[in-house]
PDB file of C-alpha atoms in Angstrom:
ATOM      1  CA  UNK D 201     -13.016 -10.469   7.692  1.00  0.00           C
ATOM      2  CA  UNK D 202     -12.553 -14.088   6.850  1.00  0.00           C
ATOM      3  CA  UNK D 203      -9.960 -13.849   4.135  1.00  0.00           C
ATOM      4  CA  UNK D 204      -9.078 -12.500   0.770  1.00  0.00           C
ATOM      5  CA  UNK D 205     -11.200 -13.324  -2.209  1.00  0.00           C
ATOM      6  CA  UNK D 206      -9.516 -13.574  -5.578  1.00  0.00           C
ATOM      7  CA  UNK D 207     -11.795 -13.219  -8.506  1.00  0.00           C
ATOM      8  CA  UNK D 208     -11.914 -13.896 -11.976  1.00  0.00           C
ATOM      9  CA  UNK D 209     -14.326 -16.442 -10.478  1.00  0.00           C
ATOM     10  CA  UNK D 210     -14.057 -15.476  -6.781  1.00  0.00           C
ATOM     11  CA  UNK D 211     -11.332 -17.956  -5.877  1.00  0.00           C
ATOM     12  CA  UNK D 212     -10.110 -17.841  -2.282  1.00  0.00           C
ATOM     13  CA  UNK D 213      -6.457 -16.895  -1.706  1.00  0.00           C
ATOM     14  CA  UNK D 214      -6.262 -17.125   2.065  1.00  0.00           C
ATOM     15  CA  UNK D 215      -5.911 -14.546   4.791  1.00  0.00           C
ATOM     16  CA  UNK D 216      -3.308 -11.968   5.694  1.00  0.00           C
ATOM     17  CA  UNK D 217      -2.541 -10.364   9.020  1.00  0.00           C
ATOM     18  CA  UNK D 218      -4.523  -7.175   9.734  1.00  0.00           C
ATOM     19  CA  UNK D 219      -2.830  -3.837  10.380  1.00  0.00           C
ATOM     20  CA  UNK D 220      -3.639  -3.062  13.998  1.00  0.00           C
ATOM     21  CA  UNK D 221      -2.138  -1.250  16.934  1.00  0.00           C
ATOM     22  CA  UNK D 222      -1.889  -3.046  20.250  1.00  0.00           C
ATOM     23  CA  UNK D 223      -2.079  -1.855  23.814  1.00  0.00           C
ATOM     24  CA  UNK D 224       0.501  -2.946  26.454  1.00  0.00           C
ATOM     25  CA  UNK D 225      -1.590  -6.026  27.206  1.00  0.00           C
ATOM     26  CA  UNK D 226      -1.402  -7.083  23.581  1.00  0.00           C
ATOM     27  CA  UNK D 227      -5.038  -6.319  22.795  1.00  0.00           C
ATOM     28  CA  UNK D 228      -5.912  -4.890  19.392  1.00  0.00           C
ATOM     29  CA  UNK D 229      -6.921  -1.231  19.588  1.00  0.00           C
ATOM     30  CA  UNK D 230      -7.391  -0.451  15.892  1.00  0.00           C
ATOM     31  CA  UNK D 231      -9.728  -2.040  13.397  1.00  0.00           C
ATOM     32  CA  UNK D 232      -7.948  -3.597  10.403  1.00  0.00           C
ATOM     33  CA  UNK D 233      -8.264  -1.825   7.090  1.00  0.00           C
ATOM     34  CA  UNK D 234      -9.690  -3.886   4.254  1.00  0.00           C
ATOM     35  CA  UNK D 235      -8.194  -3.265   0.819  1.00  0.00           C
ATOM     36  CA  UNK D 236      -9.619  -4.287  -2.538  1.00  0.00           C
ATOM     37  CA  UNK D 237      -7.302  -4.684  -5.548  1.00  0.00           C
ATOM     38  CA  UNK D 238      -8.612  -4.615  -9.111  1.00  0.00           C
ATOM     39  CA  UNK D 239      -6.371  -5.495 -12.037  1.00  0.00           C
ATOM     40  CA  UNK D 240      -7.638  -3.971 -15.274  1.00  0.00           C
ATOM     41  CA  UNK D 241      -6.200  -5.752 -18.303  1.00  0.00           C
ATOM     42  CA  UNK D 242      -7.407  -7.569 -21.374  1.00  0.00           C
ATOM     43  CA  UNK D 243      -4.084  -9.249 -22.132  1.00  0.00           C
ATOM     44  CA  UNK D 244      -3.348 -10.923 -18.790  1.00  0.00           C
ATOM     45  CA  UNK D 245      -5.042 -12.831 -15.970  1.00  0.00           C
ATOM     46  CA  UNK D 246      -4.600 -12.801 -12.209  1.00  0.00           C
ATOM     47  CA  UNK D 247      -2.061 -15.593 -12.540  1.00  0.00           C
ATOM     48  CA  UNK D 248       0.195 -13.400 -14.695  1.00  0.00           C
ATOM     49  CA  UNK D 249      -0.602 -10.123 -12.948  1.00  0.00           C
ATOM     50  CA  UNK D 250       2.698  -8.796 -11.595  1.00  0.00           C
ATOM     51  CA  UNK D 251       1.272  -5.366 -10.732  1.00  0.00           C
ATOM     52  CA  UNK D 252      -1.529  -6.712  -8.558  1.00  0.00           C
ATOM     53  CA  UNK D 253       0.870  -9.131  -6.890  1.00  0.00           C
ATOM     54  CA  UNK D 254       3.210  -6.234  -6.107  1.00  0.00           C
ATOM     55  CA  UNK D 255       0.378  -4.359  -4.385  1.00  0.00           C
ATOM     56  CA  UNK D 256      -0.626  -7.475  -2.443  1.00  0.00           C
ATOM     57  CA  UNK D 257       2.979  -7.990  -1.319  1.00  0.00           C
ATOM     58  CA  UNK D 258       3.216  -4.391  -0.129  1.00  0.00           C
ATOM     59  CA  UNK D 259      -0.012  -4.828   1.838  1.00  0.00           C
ATOM     60  CA  UNK D 260       1.221  -7.999   3.503  1.00  0.00           C
ATOM     61  CA  UNK D 261       4.570  -6.474   4.421  1.00  0.00           C
ATOM     62  CA  UNK D 262       2.806  -3.501   6.011  1.00  0.00           C
ATOM     63  CA  UNK D 263       0.279  -5.659   7.843  1.00  0.00           C
ATOM     64  CA  UNK D 264      -2.816  -4.548   5.932  1.00  0.00           C
ATOM     65  CA  UNK D 265      -5.637  -6.940   5.100  1.00  0.00           C
ATOM     66  CA  UNK D 266      -6.376  -7.927   1.520  1.00  0.00           C
ATOM     67  CA  UNK D 267     -10.151  -8.269   1.344  1.00  0.00           C
ATOM     68  CA  UNK D 268     -10.499  -9.091  -2.329  1.00  0.00           C
ATOM     69  CA  UNK D 269      -8.380  -9.194  -5.462  1.00  0.00           C
ATOM     70  CA  UNK D 270     -10.172  -9.124  -8.784  1.00  0.00           C
ATOM     71  CA  UNK D 271      -9.546  -8.956 -12.510  1.00  0.00           C
ATOM     72  CA  UNK D 272     -11.605  -7.215 -15.167  1.00  0.00           C
ATOM     73  CA  UNK D 273     -11.108  -6.569 -18.866  1.00  0.00           C
ATOM     74  CA  UNK D 274     -10.343  -3.018 -19.953  1.00  0.00           C
ATOM     75  CA  UNK D 275     -13.936  -2.124 -20.804  1.00  0.00           C
ATOM     76  CA  UNK D 276     -15.385   1.141 -19.486  1.00  0.00           C
ATOM     77  CA  UNK D 277     -18.695  -0.096 -18.076  1.00  0.00           C
ATOM     78  CA  UNK D 278     -17.244  -3.263 -16.556  1.00  0.00           C
ATOM     79  CA  UNK D 279     -14.457  -1.316 -14.854  1.00  0.00           C
ATOM     80  CA  UNK D 280     -16.879   1.250 -13.452  1.00  0.00           C
ATOM     81  CA  UNK D 281     -19.229  -1.483 -12.238  1.00  0.00           C
ATOM     82  CA  UNK D 282     -16.587  -3.484 -10.377  1.00  0.00           C
ATOM     83  CA  UNK D 283     -15.039  -0.409  -8.751  1.00  0.00           C
ATOM     84  CA  UNK D 284     -18.485   0.711  -7.602  1.00  0.00           C
ATOM     85  CA  UNK D 285     -19.213  -2.758  -6.239  1.00  0.00           C
ATOM     86  CA  UNK D 286     -16.057  -2.709  -4.111  1.00  0.00           C
ATOM     87  CA  UNK D 287     -16.794   0.815  -2.882  1.00  0.00           C
ATOM     88  CA  UNK D 288     -20.196  -0.392  -1.699  1.00  0.00           C
ATOM     89  CA  UNK D 289     -18.767  -3.363   0.219  1.00  0.00           C
ATOM     90  CA  UNK D 290     -18.750  -2.943   3.969  1.00  0.00           C
ATOM     91  CA  UNK D 291     -15.485  -4.859   4.375  1.00  0.00           C
ATOM     92  CA  UNK D 292     -13.531  -2.712   1.890  1.00  0.00           C
ATOM     93  CA  UNK D 293     -12.074   0.579   3.164  1.00  0.00           C
ATOM     94  CA  UNK D 294      -9.685   1.326   0.296  1.00  0.00           C
ATOM     95  CA  UNK D 295      -9.680   0.433  -3.410  1.00  0.00           C
ATOM     96  CA  UNK D 296      -6.602   0.223  -5.646  1.00  0.00           C
ATOM     97  CA  UNK D 297      -6.779  -0.418  -9.381  1.00  0.00           C
ATOM     98  CA  UNK D 298      -3.783  -1.403 -11.501  1.00  0.00           C
ATOM     99  CA  UNK D 299      -3.557  -0.985 -15.252  1.00  0.00           C
ATOM    100  CA  UNK D 300      -5.229   0.807 -18.163  1.00  0.00           C
ATOM    101  CA  UNK D 301      -4.264   4.324 -17.055  1.00  0.00           C
ATOM    102  CA  UNK D 302      -2.045   5.410 -19.944  1.00  0.00           C
ATOM    103  CA  UNK D 303      -3.025   6.991 -23.277  1.00  0.00           C
ATOM    104  CA  UNK D 304      -3.584   3.962 -25.492  1.00  0.00           C
ATOM    105  CA  UNK D 305      -7.052   3.738 -27.077  1.00  0.00           C
ATOM    106  CA  UNK D 306      -8.186   0.978 -24.710  1.00  0.00           C
ATOM    107  CA  UNK D 307      -6.931   2.657 -21.514  1.00  0.00           C
ATOM    108  CA  UNK D 308     -10.276   3.362 -19.880  1.00  0.00           C
ATOM    109  CA  UNK D 309      -9.784   3.397 -16.120  1.00  0.00           C
ATOM    110  CA  UNK D 310      -9.580   7.153 -15.625  1.00  0.00           C
ATOM    111  CA  UNK D 311     -12.697   7.756 -17.722  1.00  0.00           C
ATOM    112  CA  UNK D 312     -14.554   5.001 -15.844  1.00  0.00           C
ATOM    113  CA  UNK D 313     -13.516   5.858 -12.287  1.00  0.00           C
ATOM    114  CA  UNK D 314     -13.268   9.660 -12.175  1.00  0.00           C
ATOM    115  CA  UNK D 315     -17.059  10.156 -12.393  1.00  0.00           C
ATOM    116  CA  UNK D 316     -17.387   8.150  -9.160  1.00  0.00           C
ATOM    117  CA  UNK D 317     -15.243  10.596  -7.173  1.00  0.00           C
ATOM    118  CA  UNK D 318     -16.902  12.976  -4.726  1.00  0.00           C
ATOM    119  CA  UNK D 319     -13.521  14.633  -4.207  1.00  0.00           C
ATOM    120  CA  UNK D 320     -10.233  14.212  -6.071  1.00  0.00           C
ATOM    121  CA  UNK D 321      -6.937  13.748  -4.221  1.00  0.00           C
ATOM    122  CA  UNK D 322      -4.973  15.987  -6.562  1.00  0.00           C
ATOM    123  CA  UNK D 323      -1.778  15.932  -4.495  1.00  0.00           C
ATOM    124  CA  UNK D 324      -1.435  12.170  -5.025  1.00  0.00           C
ATOM    125  CA  UNK D 325      -1.020  12.598  -8.763  1.00  0.00           C
ATOM    126  CA  UNK D 326       1.602  15.301  -8.275  1.00  0.00           C
ATOM    127  CA  UNK D 327       3.528  13.418  -5.588  1.00  0.00           C
ATOM    128  CA  UNK D 328       3.561  10.105  -7.431  1.00  0.00           C
ATOM    129  CA  UNK D 329       4.632  11.813 -10.663  1.00  0.00           C
ATOM    130  CA  UNK D 330       7.526  13.434  -8.822  1.00  0.00           C
ATOM    131  CA  UNK D 331       8.659  10.103  -7.350  1.00  0.00           C
ATOM    132  CA  UNK D 332       8.248   8.296 -10.675  1.00  0.00           C
ATOM    133  CA  UNK D 333      10.181  10.966 -12.578  1.00  0.00           C
ATOM    134  CA  UNK D 334      13.190  10.282 -10.368  1.00  0.00           C
ATOM    135  CA  UNK D 335      13.187   6.727 -11.747  1.00  0.00           C
ATOM    136  CA  UNK D 336      11.968   6.962 -15.334  1.00  0.00           C
ATOM    137  CA  UNK D 337      12.488  10.602 -16.239  1.00  0.00           C
ATOM    138  CA  UNK D 338      10.326  12.278 -18.855  1.00  0.00           C
ATOM    139  CA  UNK D 339       8.397   9.085 -19.620  1.00  0.00           C
ATOM    140  CA  UNK D 340       6.028  10.100 -16.821  1.00  0.00           C
ATOM    141  CA  UNK D 341       4.219  12.311 -19.346  1.00  0.00           C
ATOM    142  CA  UNK D 342       2.286   9.237 -20.521  1.00  0.00           C
ATOM    143  CA  UNK D 343       1.014   8.396 -17.027  1.00  0.00           C
ATOM    144  CA  UNK D 344      -2.494   9.356 -15.928  1.00  0.00           C
ATOM    145  CA  UNK D 345      -2.658   8.234 -12.318  1.00  0.00           C
ATOM    146  CA  UNK D 346      -5.636   9.447 -10.309  1.00  0.00           C
ATOM    147  CA  UNK D 347      -6.951   9.221  -6.774  1.00  0.00           C
ATOM    148  CA  UNK D 348     -10.119  10.387  -5.116  1.00  0.00           C
ATOM    149  CA  UNK D 349     -12.741   9.723  -2.486  1.00  0.00           C
ATOM    150  CA  UNK D 350     -15.945   7.920  -3.445  1.00  0.00           C
ATOM    151  CA  UNK D 351     -18.646   7.380  -0.843  1.00  0.00           C
ATOM    152  CA  UNK D 352     -16.138   7.952   1.958  1.00  0.00           C
ATOM    153  CA  UNK D 353     -13.525   5.550   0.589  1.00  0.00           C
ATOM    154  CA  UNK D 354     -10.193   6.435  -1.048  1.00  0.00           C
ATOM    155  CA  UNK D 355      -9.728   5.003  -4.539  1.00  0.00           C
ATOM    156  CA  UNK D 356      -6.329   4.950  -6.272  1.00  0.00           C
ATOM    157  CA  UNK D 357      -5.849   4.278  -9.988  1.00  0.00           C
ATOM    158  CA  UNK D 358      -2.302   3.083 -10.680  1.00  0.00           C
ATOM    159  CA  UNK D 359      -0.380   1.997 -13.789  1.00  0.00           C
ATOM    160  CA  UNK D 360      -0.097  -1.672 -14.664  1.00  0.00           C
ATOM    161  CA  UNK D 361       3.666  -1.784 -14.094  1.00  0.00           C
ATOM    162  CA  UNK D 362       4.808  -3.680 -10.992  1.00  0.00           C
ATOM    163  CA  UNK D 363       7.571  -1.211 -10.121  1.00  0.00           C
ATOM    164  CA  UNK D 364       5.125   1.685 -10.399  1.00  0.00           C
ATOM    165  CA  UNK D 365       2.494   0.037  -8.216  1.00  0.00           C
ATOM    166  CA  UNK D 366       5.090  -0.845  -5.585  1.00  0.00           C
ATOM    167  CA  UNK D 367       6.355   2.733  -5.539  1.00  0.00           C
ATOM    168  CA  UNK D 368       2.881   4.234  -5.221  1.00  0.00           C
ATOM    169  CA  UNK D 369       1.652   1.746  -2.639  1.00  0.00           C
ATOM    170  CA  UNK D 370       4.694   1.739  -0.369  1.00  0.00           C
ATOM    171  CA  UNK D 371       5.712   5.389  -0.591  1.00  0.00           C
ATOM    172  CA  UNK D 372       2.381   7.209  -0.787  1.00  0.00           C
ATOM    173  CA  UNK D 373      -0.766   5.147  -0.275  1.00  0.00           C
ATOM    174  CA  UNK D 374      -0.111   2.964   2.761  1.00  0.00           C
ATOM    175  CA  UNK D 375       1.622   5.621   4.900  1.00  0.00           C
ATOM    176  CA  UNK D 376      -1.473   7.841   4.544  1.00  0.00           C
ATOM    177  CA  UNK D 377      -4.240   5.250   4.172  1.00  0.00           C
ATOM    178  CA  UNK D 378      -5.691   5.274   7.680  1.00  0.00           C
ATOM    179  CA  UNK D 379      -5.581   9.053   7.963  1.00  0.00           C
ATOM    180  CA  UNK D 380      -7.265   9.481   4.570  1.00  0.00           C
ATOM    181  CA  UNK D 381     -10.024   7.054   5.496  1.00  0.00           C
ATOM    182  CA  UNK D 382     -10.654   8.809   8.808  1.00  0.00           C
ATOM    183  CA  UNK D 383     -10.868  12.198   7.101  1.00  0.00           C
ATOM    184  CA  UNK D 384     -13.062  10.918   4.265  1.00  0.00           C
ATOM    185  CA  UNK D 385     -15.496   9.361   6.723  1.00  0.00           C
ATOM    186  CA  UNK D 386     -15.562  12.397   8.999  1.00  0.00           C
ATOM    187  CA  UNK D 387     -13.621  10.834  11.873  1.00  0.00           C
ATOM    188  CA  UNK D 388     -10.328  12.653  11.414  1.00  0.00           C
ATOM    189  CA  UNK D 389     -10.961  15.998  13.103  1.00  0.00           C
ATOM    190  CA  UNK D 390     -10.062  14.860  16.598  1.00  0.00           C
ATOM    191  CA  UNK D 391      -6.696  13.447  15.512  1.00  0.00           C
ATOM    192  CA  UNK D 392      -5.940  15.892  12.727  1.00  0.00           C
ATOM    193  CA  UNK D 393      -3.666  18.137  14.777  1.00  0.00           C
ATOM    194  CA  UNK D 394      -1.603  15.183  15.935  1.00  0.00           C
ATOM    195  CA  UNK D 395      -1.497  13.454  12.562  1.00  0.00           C
ATOM    196  CA  UNK D 396      -0.603  16.446  10.425  1.00  0.00           C
ATOM    197  CA  UNK D 397       2.490  18.641  10.717  1.00  0.00           C
ATOM    198  CA  UNK D 398       1.681  22.073  12.071  1.00  0.00           C
ATOM    199  CA  UNK D 399       2.034  24.884   9.594  1.00  0.00           C
ATOM    200  CA  UNK D 400       3.905  27.850  10.986  1.00  0.00           C
ATOM    201  CA  UNK D 401       2.191  31.171  11.638  1.00  0.00           C
ATOM    202  CA  UNK D 402       3.035  34.108   9.407  1.00  0.00           C
ATOM    203  CA  UNK D 403       5.437  35.458  12.037  1.00  0.00           C
ATOM    204  CA  UNK D 404       7.228  32.152  12.591  1.00  0.00           C
ATOM    205  CA  UNK D 405      10.563  33.692  11.575  1.00  0.00           C
ATOM    206  CA  UNK D 406      10.289  36.292  14.316  1.00  0.00           C
ATOM    207  CA  UNK D 407      12.539  35.524  17.282  1.00  0.00           C
ATOM    208  CA  UNK D 408      11.513  35.733  20.925  1.00  0.00           C
ATOM    209  CA  UNK D 409      13.805  38.728  21.447  1.00  0.00           C
ATOM    210  CA  UNK D 410      12.238  40.523  18.481  1.00  0.00           C
ATOM    211  CA  UNK D 411       8.785  39.881  19.905  1.00  0.00           C
ATOM    212  CA  UNK D 412       9.947  41.189  23.288  1.00  0.00           C
ATOM    213  CA  UNK D 413      11.347  44.309  21.618  1.00  0.00           C
ATOM    214  CA  UNK D 414       8.047  44.892  19.879  1.00  0.00           C
ATOM    215  CA  UNK D 415       6.270  44.635  23.220  1.00  0.00           C
ATOM    216  CA  UNK D 416       8.665  47.112  24.884  1.00  0.00           C
ATOM    217  CA  UNK D 417       8.225  49.569  22.041  1.00  0.00           C
ATOM    218  CA  UNK D 418       4.475  49.328  22.223  1.00  0.00           C
ATOM    219  CA  UNK D 419       4.554  49.946  25.972  1.00  0.00           C
TER     220      UNK D 419
END
């Protein structure tokens, strides 16, 4: 990947460091993840887009690679088209939209993006709502965040507030991004047991001595 593209008119913004693991010799062992950011707003541009900038900052601080950052007006067909275009790009592994997710008449992102999902990540909505409620209380009722997998790529639809996008990106999306991508693309089975916490068996509360007693009784 040669650098991030910023588009209202595909301006170049430069290049960020990729998120990779290294072996003891310092060689990269993990491919960088490419992230596409889409700001959805009719009343602001990329230059005044605090929410998109907050996502970009979180990516840079975590070592992820910004592939492209784009802006589109809050119009259903245009939003759906640009999200689909990023999903189809070979250098984009993850898509994040910011803005137009509330309940105002021109908030169209959920209606535009949900039909693209093959599977919905329902736990994201619940987890983000829980985190957001700790900060803004009952005002979360107006939020309609969504996340899902489209053509093997996770897509997250976030509010247009910078604090909200920072919270979602840093606390939920980036910690799970690589694992979600591996699972969505069918590469996660081999590492699933190591990456996910083991759920206890039904008899996990049974002590060793109790199990031994059950064995003695049976014998």
